[in-house]
Amino acid sequence: TKLGVDIEIIRQALASFEGTARRLEKKAKLINGVYLIDDYAHHPAEIKASLKALRAFYPYKKIRCVFQPHTFTRTKALLPDFATAFAEADEVVMMDIYGSAREEQGGISAEDVVAEIKKHHQNVVYQPKIDNALEYLISTASKSDLVITMGAGDVWQVGEKMIEKVGKVEEV
């Protein structure tokens, strides 16, 4: 090849590539039939793209997006964009804002985000903490559900705890 890399090495590398972590990462199919996916998306454009891809790939699933905004300043600055980012989700489960080491609070709350999203989406619920979201999802689960945990914080733990509590049938 032009770069001096043996074509067989390139083939082997591509064949073993498993994708990137936390980008529409399929986690499990749970015993209750729920599909579980995790995604790092935390910017409105990423959220829209991920949800659009899920809708195209899983047209008959009820997409339940568990979202955790990341940082107060970003959430406040992008609030109008967050308001319309969840159009492809059937339900938005909003958690508290995940701050950063230098920004533990400020100027906006998850309830503010919920209020803005509700102007454009009729099915939005507020579940502030990991355990709240977990219990809500388990108590309302249906085999037609696809749950996607989304955000740059620790929202991924909701999915991991669902796997622990419900049990998985298989990797998906």
PDB file of C-alpha atoms in Angstrom, residues 9 11 27 50 78 106 113 118 121 125 139 147 168:
ATOM      1  CA  ILE A   9      -2.732  -6.374   8.580  1.00  0.00           C
ATOM      2  CA  ARG A  11      -7.879  -6.592   6.832  1.00  0.00           C
ATOM      3  CA  LYS A  27     -25.893  -3.325  25.963  1.00  0.00           C
ATOM      4  CA  SER A  50     -28.745   9.223  17.627  1.00  0.00           C
ATOM      5  CA  LEU A  78     -28.418  25.227  24.524  1.00  0.00           C
ATOM      6  CA  GLY A 106     -25.939  27.333  38.480  1.00  0.00           C
ATOM      7  CA  VAL A 113     -35.272  21.631  30.792  1.00  0.00           C
ATOM      8  CA  LYS A 118     -42.816  19.778  27.217  1.00  0.00           C
ATOM      9  CA  HIS A 121     -43.039  16.834  23.391  1.00  0.00           C
ATOM     10  CA  VAL A 125     -41.038  12.789  33.043  1.00  0.00           C
ATOM     11  CA  SER A 139     -42.096  -0.440  36.978  1.00  0.00           C
ATOM     12  CA  VAL A 147     -34.374   2.199  26.571  1.00  0.00           C
ATOM     13  CA  LYS A 168     -30.383 -10.153  30.532  1.00  0.00           C
TER      14      LYS A 168
END
